[in-house]
Each structure stands twice: as structure tokens, then as C-alpha cells.
Amino acid sequence: MMLPMNPLLLLPPETAHKAALWALKSRLVPACPPDAGSLRVQILGREFSNPVGLSAGADKQAEALPGWQRIGFGFVEAGTLMPAPRKGNTGTRLWRLPKQNSVINWLGLPSRGPDVFVRNLRRFTEDTRNTMPVGVSIASTEGKAEDFEQLAGLVAPYAAYIALNISCPNTAEDLGDTLQSLKSHIRAARNGAGNCPVMVKLGPTDDADVLKMLVHTALEAGAAGFIATNTVPHDKRALLKDAGEFEWPRNYQGMVAGGYSGPGLLPISLFMMSEMRALAGPKVPLIGVGGVQSGDDAVRLLKAGANLVQLYTGLIYKGPRLVRDIKEVLARS
Ligand SMILES: Cc1cc2nc3c(=O)[nH]c(=O)nc-3n(C[C@H](O)[C@H](O)[C@H](O)COP(=O)(O)O)c2cc1C
């Protein structure tokens, strides 16, 4: 995933990911030059040396934080951290769509649980040579409010922000339940988080009314801001108008599974960002993610209202050079 010329693409996807993390931890990746002062962003009560972050899912254990800092990311969203160790789904669960520069993942939130995660996070943030802010993504498989409170309490002393994963509802009937649990999860996380800002990561939607309800409800419940968007599940495939033709992969049980990420997400993340900025006003922190694979993509998302951007899938295809390329374009624009 991470080397120039990307020989990692020759390996099966999860093996490539493990090799990439190993290379990052072993300092085998070239260091990015220091950031131009013009890239600095002040948001969430912190200074970010540049606005380009690694999105959740790439470093689930917060195990390679110095490596991500070394290749030039302005911040990392580590996790998603789960309340207890879990293996995630069985069988093949990560597929590349090389013609589309996209992937479909059905990992099922594997996690080694809080002990290892907090140790890694703490070691990184307590070393004063490390200046890169780290956000932490948390979730609960059973949607228990206590899990959010407990996890937020554990990571808040070290995190620049805490991100809650929620999925957007499919129908207006589902919206009531979603809003109820959204409120209780935000309140619980805020109880644990103290002064650490609690952000909400949204799933993809093209429905401005649904987005309005989510944004207003979350802000009322005390969310600091929003991150959008997560991957597109198969039942929302119709959202992917520009993703090109591909066959959705099937899991070991023969079922279509997982969520799409890649360039086909960019129109959705751009739409959601401009709506969210209009709904939330100029001061609420917003992080744009989904389909960013070039400097121009990042510029568009920032112009649509994002304070910061994130990426993951672009790194799989383009390697660490992508971070540097994006920052060069941002510094010029
Ligand atoms: C392999 C993989 C694992 C992911 N795991 C998580 C996760 O644990 N938590 C989360 O909030 N998002 C997760 N995501 C979603 C990404 O954070 C991001 O929202 C999405 O991939 C869109 O950005 P991209 O097009 O730059 O990849 C994952 C994405 C991929 C490709």
C-alpha cells in the first residue's frame, strides 16, 4: 500500500496492509519535508500543521502514528476502537477494484480493544517531539451508550477529538430511531470526554432533509462538528453515480457485502460538505472525507466548506507520495 511504485499492490489486500504498517513502523518510508507555514490550520482548539489527515480504519490500533506523521499527514483519525477485542468478519473481507482506484471493505470493525490502543496513543502523544494531533474513532457493536462513555473517557486525555461512527438511515421511518440513538450516544460520549470535542462521522446520503435532521439533532445534543462521509454500503449503491461499472464482491456466504470507498464517493462528500456548512454555519468544525485522491479533490472539498480533509483509499493506489502531492497543490492554491 505505501511504497513508491506500489509493489504492495501485488500482495493480497490485507497482507499488503500489514506490510504497509510494518514499513511505517520500521521507518522504511521516506520522510516528508516540513510543512509550509501557509498550510497551518487552527481548529478544534488545536494547531494542525496541514489539513490533510488519514481517515479512520487504516490504523485501527494506533500502532503506526510516528510513521503517518513522518510521511506528512497533518493528523490521523485512529481506530475505530471497540470496547473489547474482536476479530471482525470471516473469510475474504477486503477487495480492490483496481480499474476504479476503489476498494470494498467488509472488515467488520476488528479491534484489539482499549488496552493496546490507549498504550500506543499515550506513548505517541506524551512524546513532546510529536506534534501531529490524533483523533480517535469509537463505536459499539450493540450501540450501548455506556460503551461510548467508557471509550471516550479512556482516550480523551490524549485525543484531539473523538469521532462517533453512525450510519445514515435508509428511509424516513428509520430516521426517528437513528436520531434517538444519536442523541444518547453523543451525550454519553460527552460525559466521558470532558473537554475533548466529540465529532459525529456520518454515512453517505443525498437527502438534504435527512442531513438537516441529523445535523440539528447532533448539534443540540452537544456534538462539536461532523465528518463525512463513510463508505457506501450495497443497499445505497444507487448513490454511486460516477463510480464506473464493477461487480460488487460477495463474502464467504455468497452475499454481497461491505462498503465502497474511492473516487465515486467524491460527489457525495462534496454535496454533504456544502449542505453541512450551510446548515451548521461558519464556526462548526467540519472534516471532509470520501474520494480524495488528488490535490484538486482536496481543494474542492475545502472550498465546499471543510476545515480539514481525510483520505484512505487514495493511499492504497498512490502510496505516500499522494500526501506530499496534495500539500503541494494546497500550498499553491
Ligand atoms: C479498509 C477500510 C477500513 C475502514 N475502516 C473504517 C473504520 O474502522 N471506521 C471508520 O469510521 N471508517 C472506516 N473506513 C472508512 C474511511 O475512514 C473513509 O470514510 C472512506 O474510506 C472514504 O474515504 P476514501 O475514499 O478516501 O477511502 C474504512 C475504509 C476502508 C477502505
Coordinates of C-alpha atoms and ligand atoms in Angstrom, one line a residue:
M1 CA 0.0 0.0 0.0
M2 CA 2.6 2.5 0.9
L3 CA 5.9 2.3 -1.1
P4 CA 6.7 4.3 -4.2
M5 CA 5.7 2.2 -7.4
N6 CA 3.5 0.4 -5.0
P7 CA 4.7 -3.2 -5.1
L8 CA 2.3 -3.8 -2.3
L9 CA -0.5 -3.9 -4.8
L10 CA 1.0 -7.3 -5.8
L11 CA 0.0 -8.7 -2.4
P12 CA -3.5 -9.7 -1.2
P13 CA -5.1 -6.6 0.2
E14 CA -4.9 -7.4 3.9
T15 CA -1.4 -8.7 3.7
A16 CA -0.4 -5.5 1.9
H17 CA -2.0 -3.5 4.6
K18 CA 0.0 -5.4 7.3
A19 CA 3.2 -4.9 5.3
A20 CA 2.5 -1.2 5.0
L21 CA 2.0 -0.8 8.7
W22 CA 5.3 -2.7 9.3
A23 CA 7.1 -0.4 6.8
L24 CA 5.7 2.7 8.6
K25 CA 6.7 1.4 12.0
S26 CA 10.2 0.4 10.7
R27 CA 10.8 3.9 9.3
L28 CA 11.2 2.4 5.8
V29 CA 9.1 5.1 4.2
P30 CA 10.7 8.4 3.1
A31 CA 10.1 11.4 5.4
C32 CA 8.1 14.3 4.0
P33 CA 9.8 17.8 4.3
P34 CA 8.3 20.1 7.0
D35 CA 5.1 21.8 6.2
A36 CA 4.9 25.4 4.7
G37 CA 3.5 27.8 7.3
S38 CA 0.7 28.6 4.9
L39 CA -0.8 25.1 5.3
R40 CA -1.4 25.6 9.1
V41 CA -5.0 25.3 10.3
Q42 CA -6.3 26.3 13.7
I43 CA -9.4 24.2 14.5
L44 CA -10.8 22.1 17.4
G45 CA -8.7 24.2 19.8
R46 CA -5.5 22.8 18.2
E47 CA -3.0 23.7 15.6
F48 CA -2.7 21.3 12.6
S49 CA 0.5 21.8 10.6
N50 CA -1.5 20.9 7.4
P51 CA -5.2 20.0 6.8
V52 CA -4.6 16.5 5.2
G53 CA -5.4 13.6 7.5
L54 CA -5.6 9.8 7.5
S55 CA -9.2 8.7 7.9
A56 CA -10.4 6.0 10.3
G57 CA -9.7 2.3 9.6
A58 CA -6.2 2.5 8.4
D59 CA -4.6 2.4 11.8
K60 CA -7.1 0.6 14.0
Q61 CA -4.7 0.1 16.9
A62 CA -2.9 3.5 16.7
E63 CA 0.2 1.4 16.1
A64 CA 2.0 3.4 13.4
L65 CA 1.4 7.0 14.5
P66 CA 5.0 8.2 14.1
G67 CA 5.1 6.7 10.6
W68 CA 2.0 8.6 9.5
Q69 CA 3.5 11.8 10.9
R70 CA 6.7 11.0 9.1
I71 CA 5.0 10.7 5.6
G72 CA 3.4 14.2 6.1
F73 CA -0.1 13.7 7.4
G74 CA -1.4 16.7 9.4
F75 CA -3.5 14.4 11.6
V76 CA -4.7 10.9 12.0
E77 CA -8.0 9.5 13.0
A78 CA -7.0 6.3 14.7
G79 CA -9.4 3.4 15.3
T80 CA -12.2 2.5 15.1
L81 CA -11.6 1.4 18.7
M82 CA -14.1 -1.1 20.1
P83 CA -15.0 -1.7 23.7
A84 CA -13.4 -5.2 23.7
P85 CA -11.1 -7.2 21.4
R86 CA -12.9 -8.7 18.4
K87 CA -11.8 -10.4 15.2
G88 CA -14.2 -8.8 12.7
N89 CA -15.7 -10.7 9.8
T90 CA -14.6 -14.1 8.5
G91 CA -13.0 -15.0 5.2
T92 CA -12.0 -12.5 2.4
R93 CA -13.2 -9.1 3.6
L94 CA -11.2 -6.5 1.6
W95 CA -11.4 -6.3 -2.2
R96 CA -9.6 -4.0 -4.6
L97 CA -11.3 -2.5 -7.7
P98 CA -8.1 -1.5 -9.5
K99 CA -9.8 -0.1 -12.6
Q100 CA -11.8 2.3 -10.3
N101 CA -9.0 3.1 -7.8
S102 CA -11.5 1.9 -5.3
V103 CA -11.9 -0.7 -2.6
I104 CA -14.8 -2.5 -0.9
N105 CA -14.2 -3.5 2.7
W106 CA -16.2 -5.8 4.9
L107 CA -13.7 -5.9 7.8
G108 CA -16.4 -5.8 10.5
L109 CA -14.5 -3.5 12.9
P110 CA -11.7 -5.8 14.1
S111 CA -10.1 -4.3 17.2
R112 CA -7.6 -5.4 19.8
G113 CA -9.6 -3.4 22.4
P114 CA -8.7 -0.4 24.6
D115 CA -5.6 -1.7 26.4
V116 CA -3.2 -1.9 23.4
F117 CA -4.8 1.1 21.7
V118 CA -4.5 3.5 24.7
R119 CA -0.9 2.4 25.4
N120 CA 0.0 3.2 21.8
L121 CA -1.8 6.5 21.7
R122 CA -0.4 7.6 25.0
R123 CA 3.2 6.8 24.0
F124 CA 2.8 8.9 20.9
T125 CA 1.1 11.9 22.4
E126 CA 3.3 12.1 25.6
D127 CA 6.4 12.4 23.5
T128 CA 6.8 16.1 23.1
R129 CA 8.6 15.6 19.7
N130 CA 5.3 14.5 18.2
T131 CA 3.1 17.5 17.3
M132 CA 0.6 15.7 15.0
P133 CA -2.9 15.8 16.5
V134 CA -4.6 12.4 16.7
G135 CA -8.4 12.0 16.7
V136 CA -9.9 8.7 17.9
S137 CA -12.9 6.9 16.3
I138 CA -15.0 4.9 18.6
A139 CA -18.0 2.6 18.2
S140 CA -20.1 0.0 19.9
T141 CA -21.5 -3.1 18.1
E142 CA -24.5 -3.2 20.3
G143 CA -25.0 0.6 20.2
K144 CA -24.7 0.8 24.0
A145 CA -24.4 4.3 25.4
E146 CA -22.2 3.0 28.3
D147 CA -19.6 1.9 25.7
F148 CA -19.3 5.4 24.2
E149 CA -18.9 6.9 27.7
Q150 CA -16.3 4.4 28.7
L151 CA -14.2 4.6 25.5
A152 CA -14.4 8.4 25.4
G153 CA -13.2 8.5 29.0
L154 CA -10.2 6.3 28.2
V155 CA -9.0 8.2 25.1
A156 CA -10.0 11.8 25.9
P157 CA -6.7 12.7 27.8
Y158 CA -4.7 12.0 24.6
A159 CA -7.1 12.7 21.7
A160 CA -7.5 15.9 19.7
Y161 CA -11.1 14.9 19.1
I162 CA -13.3 11.8 19.5
A163 CA -15.3 10.6 16.4
L164 CA -18.6 8.6 16.7
N165 CA -19.5 6.4 13.8
I166 CA -23.1 6.5 12.9
S167 CA -24.8 5.2 9.7
C168 CA -27.4 7.3 7.9
P169 CA -30.9 5.8 7.8
N170 CA -32.2 4.3 4.6
T171 CA -35.8 5.6 5.0
A172 CA -37.6 8.4 6.7
E173 CA -39.2 5.8 9.1
D174 CA -35.7 4.7 10.3
L175 CA -34.8 8.3 11.0
G176 CA -36.6 8.5 14.3
D177 CA -34.7 5.6 15.8
T178 CA -31.4 7.0 14.4
L179 CA -32.0 10.4 15.9
Q180 CA -32.8 8.9 19.3
S181 CA -29.7 6.8 19.5
L182 CA -27.6 9.6 18.0
K183 CA -28.6 11.8 20.9
S184 CA -27.9 9.2 23.6
H185 CA -24.5 8.3 22.1
I186 CA -23.4 11.9 21.8
R187 CA -24.5 12.6 25.4
A188 CA -22.8 9.5 26.7
A189 CA -19.6 10.3 24.8
R190 CA -19.6 13.8 26.1
N191 CA -19.9 12.6 29.7
G192 CA -16.7 10.6 29.2
A193 CA -14.9 13.1 27.0
G194 CA -14.7 16.1 29.4
N195 CA -13.3 18.9 27.3
C196 CA -12.3 16.8 24.3
P197 CA -14.5 17.7 21.3
V198 CA -17.0 15.0 20.1
M199 CA -17.4 14.8 16.4
V200 CA -20.0 12.7 14.5
K201 CA -19.0 10.7 11.4
L202 CA -21.9 10.3 9.0
G203 CA -22.6 7.7 6.4
P204 CA -23.4 8.8 2.8
T205 CA -26.7 10.4 1.9
D206 CA -28.0 12.5 -0.9
D207 CA -31.1 13.5 1.1
A208 CA -30.8 17.1 2.3
D209 CA -33.7 16.7 4.7
V210 CA -32.2 13.7 6.4
L211 CA -28.9 15.6 6.7
K212 CA -30.6 18.6 8.2
M213 CA -32.3 16.5 10.9
L214 CA -29.0 14.7 11.7
V215 CA -27.0 17.9 11.9
H216 CA -29.5 19.8 14.0
T217 CA -30.1 16.9 16.4
A218 CA -26.4 16.2 16.8
L219 CA -25.6 19.9 17.5
E220 CA -28.4 20.1 20.0
A221 CA -27.1 17.0 21.8
G222 CA -23.6 18.7 22.1
A223 CA -21.7 17.4 19.0
A224 CA -18.7 19.7 18.2
G225 CA -18.8 19.0 14.5
F226 CA -19.1 16.5 11.7
I227 CA -17.0 14.2 9.5
A228 CA -18.5 13.0 6.2
T229 CA -18.6 10.5 4.7
N230 CA -18.2 6.9 5.5
T231 CA -18.3 4.1 2.8
V232 CA -21.3 3.3 0.6
P233 CA -23.0 0.0 1.5
H234 CA -24.5 -2.2 -1.2
D235 CA -28.1 -1.1 -0.4
K236 CA -27.1 2.5 -1.1
R237 CA -25.3 1.7 -4.3
A238 CA -27.6 4.0 -6.3
L239 CA -25.7 6.9 -4.7
L240 CA -22.6 5.9 -6.7
K241 CA -23.5 7.6 -10.0
D242 CA -19.9 8.2 -11.0
A243 CA -18.1 5.1 -9.8
G244 CA -18.0 3.2 -13.1
E245 CA -19.1 -0.4 -13.8
F246 CA -18.0 -3.1 -11.3
E247 CA -19.3 -6.2 -9.8
W248 CA -19.9 -6.0 -6.1
P249 CA -17.9 -8.7 -4.3
R250 CA -19.5 -11.5 -2.3
N251 CA -18.5 -12.8 1.1
Y252 CA -17.8 -16.4 2.1
Q253 CA -21.5 -17.0 2.4
G254 CA -22.1 -15.7 -1.2
M255 CA -23.8 -12.5 0.0
V256 CA -22.9 -9.0 -1.4
A257 CA -21.1 -7.3 1.4
G258 CA -19.1 -4.4 2.6
G259 CA -18.8 -0.7 1.8
Y260 CA -17.4 1.1 -1.2
S261 CA -14.7 3.8 -1.0
G262 CA -12.9 5.6 -3.8
P263 CA -13.4 8.4 -6.3
G264 CA -17.1 7.6 -6.8
L265 CA -17.6 9.0 -3.3
L266 CA -16.3 12.5 -4.1
P267 CA -19.6 13.9 -5.5
I268 CA -21.3 12.6 -2.3
S269 CA -18.8 14.0 0.1
L270 CA -18.9 17.4 -1.8
F271 CA -22.7 17.5 -1.6
M272 CA -22.7 16.6 2.1
M273 CA -20.0 19.1 2.9
S274 CA -21.7 22.1 1.2
E275 CA -25.0 21.2 2.9
M276 CA -23.4 20.7 6.3
R277 CA -21.6 24.0 6.1
A278 CA -24.8 25.8 5.1
L279 CA -26.7 24.1 8.0
A280 CA -24.1 24.4 10.7
G281 CA -22.8 27.9 10.0
P282 CA -19.2 29.1 9.6
K283 CA -17.8 28.1 13.0
V284 CA -18.6 24.4 13.4
P285 CA -15.6 22.2 12.6
L286 CA -16.2 20.0 9.5
I287 CA -13.9 17.3 8.2
G288 CA -14.4 16.2 4.5
V289 CA -13.6 12.6 3.5
G290 CA -14.6 10.4 0.6
G291 CA -12.9 10.1 -2.8
V292 CA -9.9 12.4 -2.2
Q293 CA -7.2 11.2 -4.5
S294 CA -5.5 14.4 -5.7
G295 CA -4.7 17.9 -4.7
D296 CA -7.6 19.2 -6.8
D297 CA -10.1 16.9 -5.0
A298 CA -8.8 18.2 -1.6
V299 CA -9.1 21.8 -2.8
R300 CA -12.7 21.2 -3.9
L301 CA -13.7 19.7 -0.5
L302 CA -12.0 22.6 1.3
K303 CA -13.8 25.1 -0.9
A304 CA -17.1 23.3 -0.2
G305 CA -16.6 24.2 3.5
A306 CA -14.3 21.6 5.0
N307 CA -11.7 22.8 7.6
L308 CA -9.8 19.6 7.2
V309 CA -9.8 16.7 4.8
Q310 CA -9.0 13.0 5.2
L311 CA -8.2 10.1 2.8
Y312 CA -7.6 6.4 2.9
T313 CA -8.3 4.6 -0.4
G314 CA -6.1 7.0 -2.5
L315 CA -3.1 6.0 -0.4
I316 CA -3.6 2.3 -1.3
Y317 CA -3.3 3.1 -5.0
K318 CA -1.0 6.1 -5.0
G319 CA 1.2 5.5 -1.9
P320 CA 2.6 8.1 0.5
R321 CA 3.7 10.4 -2.3
L322 CA 0.0 11.4 -2.5
V323 CA 0.1 13.3 0.8
R324 CA 3.0 15.4 -0.4
D325 CA 1.4 16.0 -3.8
I326 CA -1.8 17.2 -2.2
K327 CA 0.0 19.5 0.1
E328 CA 2.0 21.0 -2.8
V329 CA -1.3 21.8 -4.6
L330 CA -2.8 23.3 -1.4
A331 CA 0.3 25.4 -0.8
R332 CA -0.1 26.9 -4.4
S333 CA -3.8 27.4 -4.2
Ligands
LIG1 C1 -10.3 -0.8 4.6 C2 -11.1 0.3 5.2 C3 -11.4 0.2 6.6 C4 -12.2 1.3 7.1 N1 -12.5 1.2 8.4 C5 -13.1 2.3 9.0 C6 -13.3 2.3 10.4 O1 -12.9 1.4 11.2 N2 -14.0 3.4 10.9 C7 -14.5 4.4 10.1 O2 -15.1 5.3 10.6 N3 -14.3 4.4 8.8 C8 -13.6 3.4 8.2 N4 -13.4 3.4 6.9 C9 -13.9 4.5 6.0 C10 -12.8 5.6 5.8 O3 -12.5 6.2 7.0 C11 -13.4 6.7 4.9 O4 -14.5 7.3 5.5 C12 -13.8 6.1 3.5 O5 -12.9 5.1 3.1 C13 -13.9 7.2 2.4 O6 -12.6 7.8 2.2 P1 -11.6 7.3 1.0 O7 -12.4 7.4 -0.3 O8 -10.5 8.3 1.0 O9 -11.2 5.9 1.3 C14 -12.6 2.3 6.3 C15 -12.3 2.4 4.9 C16 -11.5 1.3 4.4 C17 -11.2 1.4 2.9

